[in-house]
Coordinates of C-alpha atoms and ligand atoms in Angstrom, one line a residue:
X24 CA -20.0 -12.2 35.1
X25 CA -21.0 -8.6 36.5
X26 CA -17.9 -6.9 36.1
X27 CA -17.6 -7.6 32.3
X28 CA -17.8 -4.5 30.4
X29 CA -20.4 -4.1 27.9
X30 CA -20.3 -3.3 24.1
X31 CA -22.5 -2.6 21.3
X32 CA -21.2 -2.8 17.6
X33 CA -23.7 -1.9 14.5
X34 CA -23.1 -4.0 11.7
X35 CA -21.9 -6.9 13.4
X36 CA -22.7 -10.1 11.4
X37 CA -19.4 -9.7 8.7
X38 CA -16.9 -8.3 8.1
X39 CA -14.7 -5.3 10.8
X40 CA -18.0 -5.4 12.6
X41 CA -17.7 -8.7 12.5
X42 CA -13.9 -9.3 13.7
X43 CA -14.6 -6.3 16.3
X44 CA -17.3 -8.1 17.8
X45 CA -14.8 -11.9 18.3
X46 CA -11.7 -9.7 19.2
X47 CA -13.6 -7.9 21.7
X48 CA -15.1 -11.0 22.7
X49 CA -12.0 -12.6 23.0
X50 CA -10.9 -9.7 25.4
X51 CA -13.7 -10.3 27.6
X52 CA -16.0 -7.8 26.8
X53 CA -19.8 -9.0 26.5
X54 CA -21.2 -8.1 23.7
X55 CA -24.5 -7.0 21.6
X56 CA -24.3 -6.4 17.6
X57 CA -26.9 -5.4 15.0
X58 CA -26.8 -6.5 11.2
X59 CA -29.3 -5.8 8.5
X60 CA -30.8 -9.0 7.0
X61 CA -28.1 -11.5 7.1
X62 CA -29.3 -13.7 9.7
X63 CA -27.0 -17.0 8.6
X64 CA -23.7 -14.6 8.9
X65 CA -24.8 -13.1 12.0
X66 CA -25.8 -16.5 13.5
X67 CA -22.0 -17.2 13.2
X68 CA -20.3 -14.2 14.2
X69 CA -22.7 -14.5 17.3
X70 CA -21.6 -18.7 17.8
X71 CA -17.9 -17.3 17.6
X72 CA -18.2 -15.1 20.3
X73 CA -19.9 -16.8 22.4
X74 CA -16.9 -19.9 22.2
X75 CA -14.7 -17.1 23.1
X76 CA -16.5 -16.8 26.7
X77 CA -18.8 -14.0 26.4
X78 CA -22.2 -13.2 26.7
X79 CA -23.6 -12.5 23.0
X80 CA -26.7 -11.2 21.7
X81 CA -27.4 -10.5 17.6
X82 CA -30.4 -8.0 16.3
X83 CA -31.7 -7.4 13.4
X84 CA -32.0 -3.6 13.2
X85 CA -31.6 -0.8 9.8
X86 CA -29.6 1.7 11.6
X87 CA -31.0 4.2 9.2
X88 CA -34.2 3.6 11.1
X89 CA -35.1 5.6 14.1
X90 CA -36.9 3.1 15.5
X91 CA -35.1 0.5 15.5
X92 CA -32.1 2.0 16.8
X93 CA -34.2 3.1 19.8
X94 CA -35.1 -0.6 20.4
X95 CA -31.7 -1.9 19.9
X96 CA -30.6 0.5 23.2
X97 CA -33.9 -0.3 24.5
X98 CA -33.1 -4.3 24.0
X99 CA -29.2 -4.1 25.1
X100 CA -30.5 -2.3 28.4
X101 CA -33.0 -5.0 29.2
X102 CA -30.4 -8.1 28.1
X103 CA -27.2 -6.3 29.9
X104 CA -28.5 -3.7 31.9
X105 CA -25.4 -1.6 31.6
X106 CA -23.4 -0.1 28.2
X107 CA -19.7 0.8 28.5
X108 CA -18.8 1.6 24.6
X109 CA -20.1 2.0 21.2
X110 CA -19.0 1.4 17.7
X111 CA -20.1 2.7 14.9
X112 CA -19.4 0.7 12.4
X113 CA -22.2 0.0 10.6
X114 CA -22.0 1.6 7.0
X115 CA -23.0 1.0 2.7
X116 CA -21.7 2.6 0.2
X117 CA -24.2 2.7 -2.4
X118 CA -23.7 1.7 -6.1
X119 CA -20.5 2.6 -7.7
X120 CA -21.1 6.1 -9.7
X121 CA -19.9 9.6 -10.4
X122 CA -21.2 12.4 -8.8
X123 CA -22.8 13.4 -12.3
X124 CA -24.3 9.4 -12.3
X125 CA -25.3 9.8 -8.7
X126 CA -29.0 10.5 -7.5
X127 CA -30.7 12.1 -4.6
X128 CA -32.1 8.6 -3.7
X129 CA -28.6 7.2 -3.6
X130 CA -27.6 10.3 -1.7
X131 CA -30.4 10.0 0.7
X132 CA -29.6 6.1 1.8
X133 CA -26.0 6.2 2.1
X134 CA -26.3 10.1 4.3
X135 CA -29.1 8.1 6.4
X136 CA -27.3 5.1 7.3
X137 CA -23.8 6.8 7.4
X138 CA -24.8 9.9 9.1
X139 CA -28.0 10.1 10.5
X140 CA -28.0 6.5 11.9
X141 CA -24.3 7.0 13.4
X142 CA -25.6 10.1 14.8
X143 CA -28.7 8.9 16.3
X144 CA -26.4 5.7 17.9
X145 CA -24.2 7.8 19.7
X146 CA -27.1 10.3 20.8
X147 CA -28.8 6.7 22.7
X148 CA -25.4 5.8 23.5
X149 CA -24.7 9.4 25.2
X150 CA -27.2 8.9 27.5
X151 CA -26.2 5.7 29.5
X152 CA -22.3 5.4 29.0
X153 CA -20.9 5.8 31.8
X154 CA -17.8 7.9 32.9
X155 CA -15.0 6.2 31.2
X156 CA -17.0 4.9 28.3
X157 CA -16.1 5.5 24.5
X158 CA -17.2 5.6 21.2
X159 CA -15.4 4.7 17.6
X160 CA -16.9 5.5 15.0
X161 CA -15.6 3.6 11.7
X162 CA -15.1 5.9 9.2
X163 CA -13.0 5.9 5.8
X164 CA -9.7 6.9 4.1
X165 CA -12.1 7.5 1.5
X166 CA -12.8 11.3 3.9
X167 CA -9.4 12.8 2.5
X168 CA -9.0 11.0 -0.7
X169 CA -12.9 11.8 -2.1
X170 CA -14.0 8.7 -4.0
X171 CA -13.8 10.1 -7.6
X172 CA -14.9 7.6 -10.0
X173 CA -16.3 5.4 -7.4
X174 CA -18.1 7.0 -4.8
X175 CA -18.4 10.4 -4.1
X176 CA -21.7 10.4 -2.3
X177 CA -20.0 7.6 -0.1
X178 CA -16.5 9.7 0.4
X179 CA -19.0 12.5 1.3
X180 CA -20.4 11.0 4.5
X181 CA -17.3 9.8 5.5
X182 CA -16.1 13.5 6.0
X183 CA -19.3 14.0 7.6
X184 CA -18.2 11.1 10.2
X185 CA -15.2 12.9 10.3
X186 CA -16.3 16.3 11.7
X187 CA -18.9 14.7 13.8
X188 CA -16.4 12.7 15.7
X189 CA -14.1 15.8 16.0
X190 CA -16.9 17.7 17.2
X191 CA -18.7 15.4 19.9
X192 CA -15.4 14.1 21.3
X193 CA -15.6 17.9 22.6
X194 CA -19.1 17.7 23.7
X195 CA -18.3 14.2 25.2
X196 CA -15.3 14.6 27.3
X197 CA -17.1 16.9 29.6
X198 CA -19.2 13.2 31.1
X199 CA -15.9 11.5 30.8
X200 CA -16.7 9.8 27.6
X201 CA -13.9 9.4 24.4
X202 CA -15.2 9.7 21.2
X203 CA -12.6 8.7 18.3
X204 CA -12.8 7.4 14.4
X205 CA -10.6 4.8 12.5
X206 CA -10.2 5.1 8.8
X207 CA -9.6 1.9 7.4
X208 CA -8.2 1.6 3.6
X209 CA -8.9 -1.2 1.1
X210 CA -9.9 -3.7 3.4
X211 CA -10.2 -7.3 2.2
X212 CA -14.2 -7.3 3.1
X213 CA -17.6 -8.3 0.8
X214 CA -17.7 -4.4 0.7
X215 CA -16.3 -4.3 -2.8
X216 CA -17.8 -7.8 -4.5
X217 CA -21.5 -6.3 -3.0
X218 CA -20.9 -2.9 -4.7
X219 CA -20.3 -4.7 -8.0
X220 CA -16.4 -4.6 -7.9
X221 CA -15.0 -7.9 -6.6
X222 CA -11.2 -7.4 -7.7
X223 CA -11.3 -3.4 -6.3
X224 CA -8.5 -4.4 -3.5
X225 CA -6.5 -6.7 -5.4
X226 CA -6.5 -3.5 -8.6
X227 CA -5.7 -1.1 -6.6
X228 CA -3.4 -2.8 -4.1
X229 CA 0.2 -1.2 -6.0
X230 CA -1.5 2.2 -5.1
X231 CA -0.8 1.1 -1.7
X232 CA 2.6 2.5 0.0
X233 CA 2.7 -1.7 1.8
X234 CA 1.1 -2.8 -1.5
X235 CA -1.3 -5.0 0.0
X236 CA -5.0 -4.7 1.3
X237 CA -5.6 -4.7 4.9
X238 CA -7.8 -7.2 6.8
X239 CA -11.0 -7.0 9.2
X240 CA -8.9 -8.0 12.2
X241 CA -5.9 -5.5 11.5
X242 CA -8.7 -2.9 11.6
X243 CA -10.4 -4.8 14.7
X244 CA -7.1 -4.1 16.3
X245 CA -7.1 -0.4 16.1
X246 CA -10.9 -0.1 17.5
X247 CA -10.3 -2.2 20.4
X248 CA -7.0 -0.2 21.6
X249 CA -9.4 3.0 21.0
X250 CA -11.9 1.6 23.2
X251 CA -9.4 0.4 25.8
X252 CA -7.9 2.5 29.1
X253 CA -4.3 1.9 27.2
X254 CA -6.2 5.2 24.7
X255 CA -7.5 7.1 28.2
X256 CA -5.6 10.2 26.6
X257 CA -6.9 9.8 23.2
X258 CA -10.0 11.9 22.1
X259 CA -11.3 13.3 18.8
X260 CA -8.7 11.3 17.1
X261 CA -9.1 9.8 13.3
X262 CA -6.5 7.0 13.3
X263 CA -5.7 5.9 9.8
X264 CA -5.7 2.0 9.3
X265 CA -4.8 2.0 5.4
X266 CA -1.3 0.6 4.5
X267 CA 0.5 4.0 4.4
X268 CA -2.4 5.2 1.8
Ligands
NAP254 P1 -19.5 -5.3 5.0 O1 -18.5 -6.4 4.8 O2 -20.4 -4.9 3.9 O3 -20.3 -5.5 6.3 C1 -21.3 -4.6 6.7 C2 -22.0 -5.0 7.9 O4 -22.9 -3.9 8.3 C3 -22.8 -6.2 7.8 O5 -22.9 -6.9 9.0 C4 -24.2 -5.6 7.4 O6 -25.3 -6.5 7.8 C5 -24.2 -4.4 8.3 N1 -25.1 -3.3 7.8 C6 -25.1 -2.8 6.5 N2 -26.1 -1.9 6.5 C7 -26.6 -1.8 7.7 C8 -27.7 -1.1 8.3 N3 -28.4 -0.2 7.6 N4 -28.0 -1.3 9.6 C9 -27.3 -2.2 10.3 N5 -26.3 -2.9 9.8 C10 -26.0 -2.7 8.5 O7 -18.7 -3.9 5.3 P2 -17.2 -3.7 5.9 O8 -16.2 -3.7 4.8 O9 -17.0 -4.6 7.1 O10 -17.4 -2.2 6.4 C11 -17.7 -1.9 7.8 C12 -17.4 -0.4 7.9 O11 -16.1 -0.1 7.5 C13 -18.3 0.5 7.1 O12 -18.7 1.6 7.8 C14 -17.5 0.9 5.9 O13 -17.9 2.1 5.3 C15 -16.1 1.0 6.6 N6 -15.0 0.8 5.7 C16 -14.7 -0.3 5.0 C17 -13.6 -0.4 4.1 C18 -13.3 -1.6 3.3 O14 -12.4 -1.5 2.5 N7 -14.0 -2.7 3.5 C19 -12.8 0.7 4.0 C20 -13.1 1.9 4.7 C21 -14.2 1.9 5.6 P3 -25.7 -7.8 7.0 O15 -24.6 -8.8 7.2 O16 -27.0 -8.2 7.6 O17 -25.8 -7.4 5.5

C-alpha cells in the first residue's frame, strides 16, 4: 500500500531489533532490517512480519562497514522507494573485561559498530527522511552507570550515543526530523549468554528497583511511541527503559 510509512531497523534478526521490527510491523509500518550473519533468525523475524501484513525485506550488512551501510540505503530506496524513520539499534558489546584487561582491538570494534556505524546510519538516513521523520537510536543504561567490571569500552560508546543523539536532534529539527535515544536495562536478550554470561540478568535482577529484567517488546514499546506523531514534541530525549535502575 502507498501510504504505508517506511522503516529501517539495524540489527533486526533478534532480539529489540527484533521485536521493533514485528511491533512496528504490527502497526503497519513496512519494513527493512539488517542483521550480521544470522540468516536462520533473520529468516523468522522477517516471516513474522510479513504475517503481520507488511511489506518485509532482511539484509545482511556489518553496520561497522561503510559500504555496506551505503548499500543497505541504497537497497531500501530501490525496494521502498521512500524512508520515514530510523533505528539504531544495531550494537555488540565486546568480551566481558576491565578497562585494564581491555585492548585497542576490542576498543576499535565495539567504537566502530557502536559509533561510527550509528553515525554513518543516520548521516544516509539524513538525507532522504522526510519532514516529519525520526530517528531512535538504542542506546544503554550502561551511559550513566559505566560498566565497571563488565564493560567499560562498551559503557563508553554508549555515552558517545548519548551526546550524539543530543547533539543531532539540534541539527535535525531544523528539516523537521526527531532524533531521540532509549536506554534499555538488563534486558532478557542473547546479549549476555553471547558475551559469556548467561545468568547476568537473572544475578543482577535484586539490583533492580522492579527486581526483574525487562523484555525485547517492553523496550520495542518505547521506540515505536518515539517514532510515532503521539512524541511530535519529543526531541533529543534519552528515555530510560530499565526497571527503575
Ligand atoms: P542481540 O540479542 O545480541 O541482537 C543483536 C542484533 O544486532 C542481532 O540481530 C545481530 O545480528 C545484530 N548485529 C550485531 N552486530 C551487528 C553489526 N555489526 N551489523 C549489523 N547488525 C548487527 O542484542 P540486543 O540485546 O537485542 O541489543 C540490541 C541493542 O540494545 C544493542 O545496541 C544493545 O547495545 C542495546 N542494549 C541491550 C541491552 C540488553 O540488556 N539486552 C541493554 C541495553 C542496551 P545477528 O542476529 O545476525 O547476529
Amino acid at each position: 500500500m502507498a501510504d504505508r510509512k517506511v522503516l529501517l531497523v539495524t540489527g533486526g534478526g533478534r532480539g529489540i531489533g527484533a521485536a521493533v521490527v514485528q511491533l512496528a510491523a504490527a502497526r503497519s509500518w513496512d519494513v527493512a532490517f539488517t542483521y550480521a550473519g544470522n540468516a536462520a533468525r533473520a529468516a523468522e523475524t522477517e516471516a513474522a512480519a510479513k504475517a503481520a501484513g507488511a511489506q518485509v525485506l532482511a539484509m545482511q550488512a556489518d553496520v561497522g562497514d561503510p559500504r555496506a551501510v551505503a548499500a543497505t540505503f541504497a537497497t531500501v530506496r530501490d525496494r521502498f522507494g521512500r524512508l520515514d524513520a530510523l533505528v539504531n539499534n544495531a550494537g555488540i558489546t565486546g568480551p566481558k573485561a576491565t578497562l585494564q584487561e581491555s585492548t585497542d582491538a576490542v576498543w576499535e570494534r565495539v567504537l566502530r559498530v557502536n559509533v561510527i556505524g550509528l553515525a554513518a546510519c543516520c548521516r544516509e538516513a539524513l538525507a532522504v527522511l522526510p519532514q516529519g521523520g525520526a530517528i531512535v537510536n538504542v542506546s544503554s543504561r550502561a551511559s550513566e552507570l559505566g560498566g565497571a567490571g563488565e564493560w567499560v569500552h562498551y559503557a563508553a560508546s554508549k555515552g558517545a550515543v548519548d551526546t550524539l543523539t543530543v547533539g543531532l536532534a539540534k541539527e535535525a529539527a531544523a528539516q523537521g526530523v526527531r532524533v531521540n535515544a532509549v536506554n534499555p536495562g538488563l534486558i532478557e536478550t542473547e546479549l549476555h549468554a553471547n558475551a559469556g554470561m548467561p545468568d547476568r540478568v537473572a544475578r543482577m535482577s535484586a539490583g533492580v528497583p522492579m527486581a526483574r529484567g525487562g523484555s525485547a517488546e517492553e523496550v520495542a514499546e518505547a521506540i515505536l511511541w518515539l517514532l510515532s506523531d503521539a512524541a511530535s514534541y519529543v526531541a533529543g530525549a534519552r528515555v530510560p527503559v530499565g526497571g527503575g535502575r
